[in-house]
């Protein structure tokens, strides 16, 4: 049986200039146009889901669900920041996943080491270009930050992931999670404070370049 | 530290304060070392978060048409054939209904001995005519009744009937001729008065039309299926 799948030769390239045209095409049901947007935003969407959920597989599932949901409801996009609109979809997918987890708690399947213990930082996630020392350092920092993020209340975590990790401005974050700008400022300040307190407990684990000062006693 | 000061510092860090708030806060920062220290810590925390390595998506999240439940686009002719199929099927079914009930509605009470004229009479008139003629029929000799009542053109002579019946039964090819043959055979075995309603049951919609409607419906449906399959295979 011949199983050769024909690829569409016309690959649409993303650029900020043609984003609106791609969105308009996607709103008319053009899946290729939407997939161009997917390819551009998939890393941001996946990272947001990863930092909120703290699990690679769940984050991948949430990202996929978010894109499906985004395509189905793209006609509701009325302009503004497409990234903010997309982030709202992914945070909703993450909230759905967290609600599911609450109803049916599961044990994550971590790969085991040779000693039979679970690995905190799976080898396949490491950047092959890093030296072993850099890799270890990056893993420590990432682990510490993720641990502190996981201990934040969900509404704080969402704001800090969008503003500080994804680099979105306050207005975009406010649009994404549909809360007033003042609430965003307040949540972000308190989230940073809590993270600071949490990260202090990891200070000895953190490399010198990542260490924080001692002056914050709020 | 007050929560308001914390929010001010956080917003200052992100450049979200207006110029007057900025100058006021910067004056305070020069005179308040604790406030400056908190600002440094917030900045370090933010820097740490921004240094968090961005992970690459483990796979592409591009969507397939199946994922989003998209159906293949159908050509414009598809809707035309769909309409033709529906219309032909409807007319086909309607023609059967018309043949079965239409004649009865047109001739609600076919009277004995009325022949083709009964179709124009109302039921009351038919009943009256039946009542008026019944005694006359009773007075007539039994052998004369069949000869007088039906129109000569509609009822063949017994000899002719026998011949036609035999020929029709052997050589009938269409449903119409079969019906005629049966009708003739019935006429032969029954008194002539009973054969009048049978002649009134000839179909209003001819079988040829019914056959044509059936063919149109089937052909259109077949074309619709073929179009769908062709578009689906092309789309995949």
XYZ file of C-alpha atoms in Angstrom:
454
model
C 0.000 0.000 0.000
C 1.273 3.424 -0.859
C 1.348 5.498 2.303
C 3.066 8.590 0.980
C 1.410 11.680 2.403
C 1.471 14.690 0.152
C 2.640 17.851 1.891
C 1.267 21.241 1.029
C 4.078 22.929 -0.898
C 2.856 26.422 -0.003
C 4.295 26.962 3.472
C 3.090 30.215 5.001
C 5.834 32.019 6.871
C 5.037 33.891 10.064
C 6.052 37.484 10.562
C 4.595 40.128 12.863
C 3.517 41.957 9.726
C 1.312 39.166 8.453
C -0.012 37.968 11.831
C -3.317 39.744 11.363
C -3.721 38.267 7.870
C -3.046 34.800 9.257
C -5.614 35.346 12.001
C -8.197 36.517 9.466
C -7.543 33.460 7.305
C -7.780 31.193 10.343
C -11.088 32.810 11.260
C -12.345 31.785 7.829
C -11.392 28.179 8.576
C -7.932 28.121 7.004
C -6.130 25.516 9.098
C -2.764 26.081 7.403
C -2.834 29.726 8.443
C -3.668 28.734 12.000
C -0.906 26.144 12.048
C 1.577 28.854 11.097
C 0.482 30.731 14.209
C 0.759 27.501 16.210
C 4.348 26.999 15.109
C 5.214 30.530 16.131
C 3.563 30.457 19.551
C 3.881 26.828 20.568
C 7.023 27.298 22.688
C 5.447 30.155 24.666
C 2.223 28.234 25.134
C 4.051 25.071 26.188
C 6.306 26.952 28.640
C 3.353 28.731 30.209
C 1.556 25.427 30.668
C 4.742 23.819 31.976
C 5.312 26.488 34.621
C 1.699 26.424 35.745
C 1.339 22.643 35.788
C 4.933 21.669 36.594
C 4.795 18.546 34.430
C 5.967 18.079 30.847
C 3.342 15.605 29.711
C 0.452 17.473 31.269
C 1.799 20.706 29.807
C 1.989 19.172 26.335
C -1.584 17.910 26.627
C -2.790 21.285 27.885
C -0.979 23.074 25.052
C -2.557 20.793 22.473
C -6.008 21.245 24.009
C -5.449 24.987 24.097
C -4.644 25.147 20.390
C -7.662 23.027 19.469
C -9.867 25.209 21.612
C -8.267 28.351 20.168
C -8.988 27.267 16.594
C -12.577 26.437 17.406
C -13.168 29.795 19.069
C -10.906 31.986 16.956
C -13.905 33.825 15.533
C -14.372 35.293 19.015
C -10.988 37.032 18.752
C -11.807 40.695 18.171
C -8.336 42.156 17.844
C -5.741 43.284 20.354
C -2.891 41.063 21.463
C -3.223 37.617 19.938
C -0.625 36.299 22.367
C -2.706 37.501 25.309
C -5.791 35.836 23.829
C -3.856 32.617 23.283
C -2.492 32.729 26.834
C -6.016 32.956 28.178
C -6.857 29.791 26.289
C -3.835 27.957 27.663
C -4.429 29.109 31.246
C -8.019 27.875 30.952
C -6.714 24.529 29.692
C -4.322 24.416 32.662
C -7.107 25.216 35.121
C -9.186 22.425 33.584
C -6.252 20.048 33.996
C -5.703 21.076 37.616
C -9.399 20.569 38.341
C -9.174 17.112 36.750
C -6.172 16.315 38.917
C -8.056 17.342 42.019
C -10.852 14.948 41.137
C -8.538 12.101 40.121
C -5.072 12.516 41.664
C -2.371 10.572 39.799
C 1.238 9.652 40.493
C 3.605 11.010 37.863
C 5.808 8.472 36.155
C 9.369 9.707 36.546
C 12.229 7.763 34.958
C 14.297 5.798 37.448
C 18.045 5.995 37.935
C 20.234 2.890 38.043
C 19.617 2.775 41.784
C 15.894 2.642 41.205
C 15.298 6.169 42.458
C 13.296 8.732 40.562
C 15.230 11.344 38.627
C 14.261 14.947 39.315
C 15.732 16.233 36.070
C 15.375 13.698 33.295
C 18.401 13.440 31.027
C 16.436 13.924 27.840
C 15.483 17.444 28.894
C 19.085 18.628 29.124
C 20.488 20.960 26.481
C 23.203 18.987 24.658
C 25.276 22.168 24.144
C 25.806 22.748 27.875
C 28.757 21.491 29.853
C 27.940 19.083 32.682
C 28.562 21.823 35.273
C 26.304 24.277 33.472
C 23.700 21.587 33.090
C 23.782 20.786 36.775
C 23.588 24.463 37.663
C 20.672 25.125 35.330
C 18.858 22.072 36.641
C 19.272 23.243 40.224
C 17.941 26.703 39.456
C 15.058 25.400 37.417
C 14.154 22.880 40.061
C 14.225 25.507 42.792
C 12.126 27.976 40.850
C 9.590 25.372 39.782
C 9.307 24.164 43.348
C 8.614 27.728 44.534
C 6.158 28.339 41.695
C 4.277 25.182 42.610
C 3.842 26.491 46.137
C 2.227 29.720 44.966
C -1.539 30.132 44.876
C -2.784 29.560 41.331
C -3.805 33.156 40.687
C -0.355 34.419 41.771
C 1.424 31.743 39.776
C -0.461 32.604 36.578
C 0.398 36.284 36.861
C 4.073 35.758 37.628
C 4.469 33.180 34.830
C 2.953 35.542 32.297
C 4.697 38.716 33.435
C 8.141 37.513 34.512
C 8.672 34.282 32.589
C 6.778 35.091 29.381
C 7.661 38.800 29.545
C 4.107 40.019 28.911
C 3.184 43.549 29.995
C 0.540 44.271 32.610
C -2.152 45.103 30.082
C -1.636 41.811 28.239
C -1.766 39.854 31.477
C -4.920 41.714 32.516
C -6.506 40.879 29.168
C -5.459 37.256 29.414
C -6.904 36.522 32.797
C -9.646 39.162 32.695
C -8.857 40.970 35.914
C -8.265 44.697 36.480
C -4.804 46.149 36.055
C -4.601 47.033 39.753
C -5.183 43.406 40.682
C -2.373 42.359 38.358
C 0.029 44.793 40.047
C -0.965 43.589 43.479
C -0.758 39.898 42.637
C 2.567 40.270 40.895
C 4.136 42.148 43.808
C 2.930 39.567 46.310
C 3.955 36.684 44.082
C 7.467 38.087 43.774
C 7.630 38.520 47.522
C 6.586 34.916 48.142
C 9.011 33.643 45.552
C 11.784 35.638 47.156
C 11.014 34.066 50.533
C 10.853 30.605 49.036
C 14.048 30.946 47.020
C 15.959 32.056 50.107
C 15.573 28.526 51.433
C 17.350 27.263 48.320
C 20.107 29.848 48.570
C 22.860 27.364 49.388
C 21.870 25.262 46.412
C 21.893 28.205 44.070
C 25.111 29.244 42.374
C 26.644 32.560 43.480
C 25.361 34.335 40.398
C 21.784 33.430 41.315
C 21.934 34.318 45.028
C 19.586 36.922 46.352
C 20.222 39.629 48.927
C 19.202 39.464 52.567
C 17.428 42.773 52.844
C 13.788 41.819 52.319
C 11.870 41.407 55.537
C 8.381 42.527 54.596
C 6.826 47.171 54.873
C 3.376 48.136 53.782
C 1.734 46.239 50.958
C 1.266 49.520 49.112
C 5.025 50.142 49.155
C 5.652 46.636 47.858
C 3.288 47.207 44.947
C 4.920 50.559 44.249
C 8.364 48.956 44.121
C 7.157 46.121 41.911
C 5.469 48.511 39.497
C 8.513 50.795 39.546
C 10.644 47.838 38.558
C 8.407 47.205 35.552
C 8.195 50.881 34.583
C 4.474 51.041 35.321
C 4.464 54.175 37.519
C 3.613 57.676 36.364
C 6.378 60.330 36.467
C 5.211 61.969 39.704
C 5.111 58.602 41.540
C 8.531 57.757 40.171
C 10.153 60.974 41.449
C 8.451 60.567 44.814
C 9.605 56.953 45.146
C 13.144 57.719 44.038
C 13.407 60.395 46.729
C 12.298 57.867 49.320
C 14.718 55.230 48.020
C 17.644 57.621 48.591
C 16.730 58.096 52.212
C 15.355 54.631 53.085
C 17.962 51.829 52.812
C 15.441 49.107 53.658
C 13.197 50.193 50.808
C 16.199 50.148 48.470
C 17.173 46.690 49.694
C 13.675 45.330 49.019
C 13.805 46.826 45.552
C 17.107 45.037 44.912
C 15.650 41.749 46.090
C 12.603 42.130 43.892
C 14.851 42.934 40.956
C 17.030 39.875 41.667
C 13.934 37.656 41.891
C 12.629 38.973 38.620
C 16.016 38.474 36.986
C 16.124 34.926 38.270
C 12.696 34.201 36.817
C 13.661 35.704 33.496
C 16.794 33.562 33.399
C 14.675 30.460 33.643
C 15.507 28.560 30.478
C 12.723 28.467 27.943
C 11.924 24.908 27.002
C 11.330 23.952 23.446
C 7.984 22.347 22.813
C 8.488 18.557 22.884
C 6.594 18.228 19.592
C 4.722 20.337 17.116
C 1.203 21.177 18.203
C -0.065 21.808 14.688
C -3.628 20.695 14.184
C -5.017 18.194 11.727
C -8.428 18.498 10.123
C -9.539 15.461 12.076
C -8.587 17.117 15.380
C -10.817 20.090 14.701
C -13.597 18.049 13.074
C -13.414 19.824 9.725
C -15.337 18.233 6.837
C -14.109 18.394 3.257
C -15.481 21.302 1.231
C -18.105 20.065 -1.199
C -18.648 21.423 -4.727
C -21.669 23.582 -5.469
C -23.211 20.850 -7.605
C -23.476 18.736 -4.461
C -26.271 20.864 -3.057
C -28.059 20.728 -6.415
C -27.961 16.932 -6.410
C -29.048 16.849 -2.810
C -32.059 18.967 -3.691
C -32.821 16.805 -6.726
C -32.633 13.622 -4.650
C -34.913 14.998 -1.996
C -37.434 16.340 -4.496
C -37.513 13.190 -6.628
C -37.908 10.989 -3.561
C -40.693 13.164 -2.255
C -42.537 13.143 -5.572
C -42.013 9.398 -5.903
C -43.603 8.745 -2.521
C -46.313 11.296 -3.220
C -47.189 9.616 -6.517
C -47.917 6.358 -4.719
C -50.115 8.165 -2.266
C -51.862 9.942 -5.085
C -52.522 6.706 -6.944
C -53.825 4.962 -3.842
C -55.975 7.663 -2.324
C -56.404 10.322 -4.959
C -58.896 8.357 -6.972
C -60.950 7.505 -3.932
C -61.081 11.161 -3.002
C -62.152 12.058 -6.509
C -64.809 9.282 -6.477
C -65.927 9.073 -2.869
C -68.915 6.724 -3.580
C -68.854 5.186 -7.003
C -72.406 4.137 -7.818
C -73.509 1.038 -9.624
C -74.105 1.705 -13.262
C -72.724 5.268 -13.228
C -69.570 4.557 -15.185
C -67.272 7.513 -15.808
C -69.960 10.068 -14.897
C -69.741 9.123 -11.232
C -66.502 11.058 -10.867
C -68.262 14.430 -11.067
C -70.970 13.706 -8.568
C -70.776 14.470 -4.870
C -71.324 11.670 -2.399
C -74.845 12.834 -1.707
C -75.662 12.906 -5.369
C -74.142 9.471 -5.808
C -76.252 8.096 -3.005
C -79.350 9.624 -4.504
C -78.553 8.297 -7.925
C -77.833 4.878 -6.472
C -81.204 4.929 -4.671
C -83.026 6.074 -7.748
C -81.551 3.533 -10.073
C -81.560 0.542 -7.771
C -85.282 -0.205 -8.227
C -84.921 0.177 -11.943
C -82.091 -2.312 -11.936
C -84.163 -4.684 -9.896
C -87.037 -4.444 -12.353
C -84.856 -5.204 -15.299
C -84.130 -8.750 -16.353
C -80.851 -9.992 -15.033
C -79.517 -10.699 -18.477
C -80.145 -7.172 -19.711
C -78.518 -5.304 -16.919
C -74.881 -5.609 -18.072
C -75.762 -4.646 -21.617
C -77.525 -1.398 -20.771
C -75.588 0.143 -17.917
C -71.955 0.559 -19.022
C -71.056 2.684 -21.977
C -70.446 0.588 -25.015
C -66.955 1.927 -25.535
C -65.795 0.871 -22.058
C -67.156 -2.641 -21.866
C -66.158 -5.080 -24.556
C -68.383 -7.901 -25.651
C -67.935 -11.238 -23.802
C -66.187 -12.837 -26.736
C -63.872 -9.914 -27.149
C -63.232 -9.893 -23.429
C -62.206 -13.516 -23.403
C -59.776 -13.030 -26.224
C -58.291 -9.875 -24.760
C -57.962 -11.407 -21.341
C -56.100 -14.392 -22.649
C -53.797 -12.249 -24.727
C -53.220 -9.770 -21.951
C -52.391 -12.446 -19.405
C -49.805 -14.021 -21.732
C -48.183 -11.028 -23.275
C -48.508 -8.323 -20.632
C -45.206 -6.466 -20.229
C -46.034 -3.322 -18.326
C -47.819 -2.910 -15.018
C -50.557 -1.056 -16.844
C -51.314 -3.948 -19.118
C -51.237 -6.301 -16.165
C -53.753 -4.211 -14.338
C -55.936 -4.079 -17.408
C -55.697 -7.845 -17.757
C -56.669 -8.431 -14.192
C -59.475 -5.961 -14.543
C -60.736 -7.714 -17.630
C -60.514 -11.085 -15.969
C -62.448 -9.705 -13.049
C -65.062 -8.336 -15.411
C -65.472 -11.750 -16.910
C -66.249 -13.473 -13.642
C -68.363 -10.711 -12.062
C -71.557 -9.031 -13.079
C -70.952 -5.911 -15.135
C -72.178 -3.533 -12.369
C -69.228 -4.555 -10.216
C -66.662 -3.845 -12.919
C -67.292 -0.086 -12.986
C -65.188 0.890 -9.887
C -62.259 -1.187 -11.224
C -62.062 0.970 -14.319
C -62.051 4.084 -12.091
C -58.793 2.895 -10.337
C -56.470 3.582 -13.248
C -53.336 5.354 -11.780
C -53.274 9.135 -11.793
C -49.490 9.183 -12.059
C -48.344 6.820 -14.725
C -45.766 4.153 -13.776
C -43.439 5.643 -16.350
C -43.277 8.850 -14.367
C -42.771 6.921 -11.148
C -39.950 4.993 -12.727
C -38.373 8.220 -13.960
C -38.591 9.768 -10.481
C -37.022 6.697 -8.925
C -34.182 6.781 -11.439
C -33.559 10.491 -10.825
C -33.522 9.978 -7.053
C -31.143 7.016 -7.257
C -28.806 8.648 -9.750
C -28.621 11.877 -7.769
C -27.933 9.991 -4.549
C -25.233 7.970 -6.281
C -23.608 11.110 -7.624
C -23.692 12.668 -4.165
C -21.883 9.670 -2.670
C -19.293 9.706 -5.455
C -18.718 13.450 -4.999
C -18.230 13.064 -1.272
C -15.753 10.228 -1.708
C -13.826 12.093 -4.379
C -13.586 15.282 -2.333
C -12.664 13.384 0.824
C -9.855 11.507 -0.920
C -8.599 14.701 -2.576
C -8.783 16.565 0.753
C -6.800 13.956 2.633
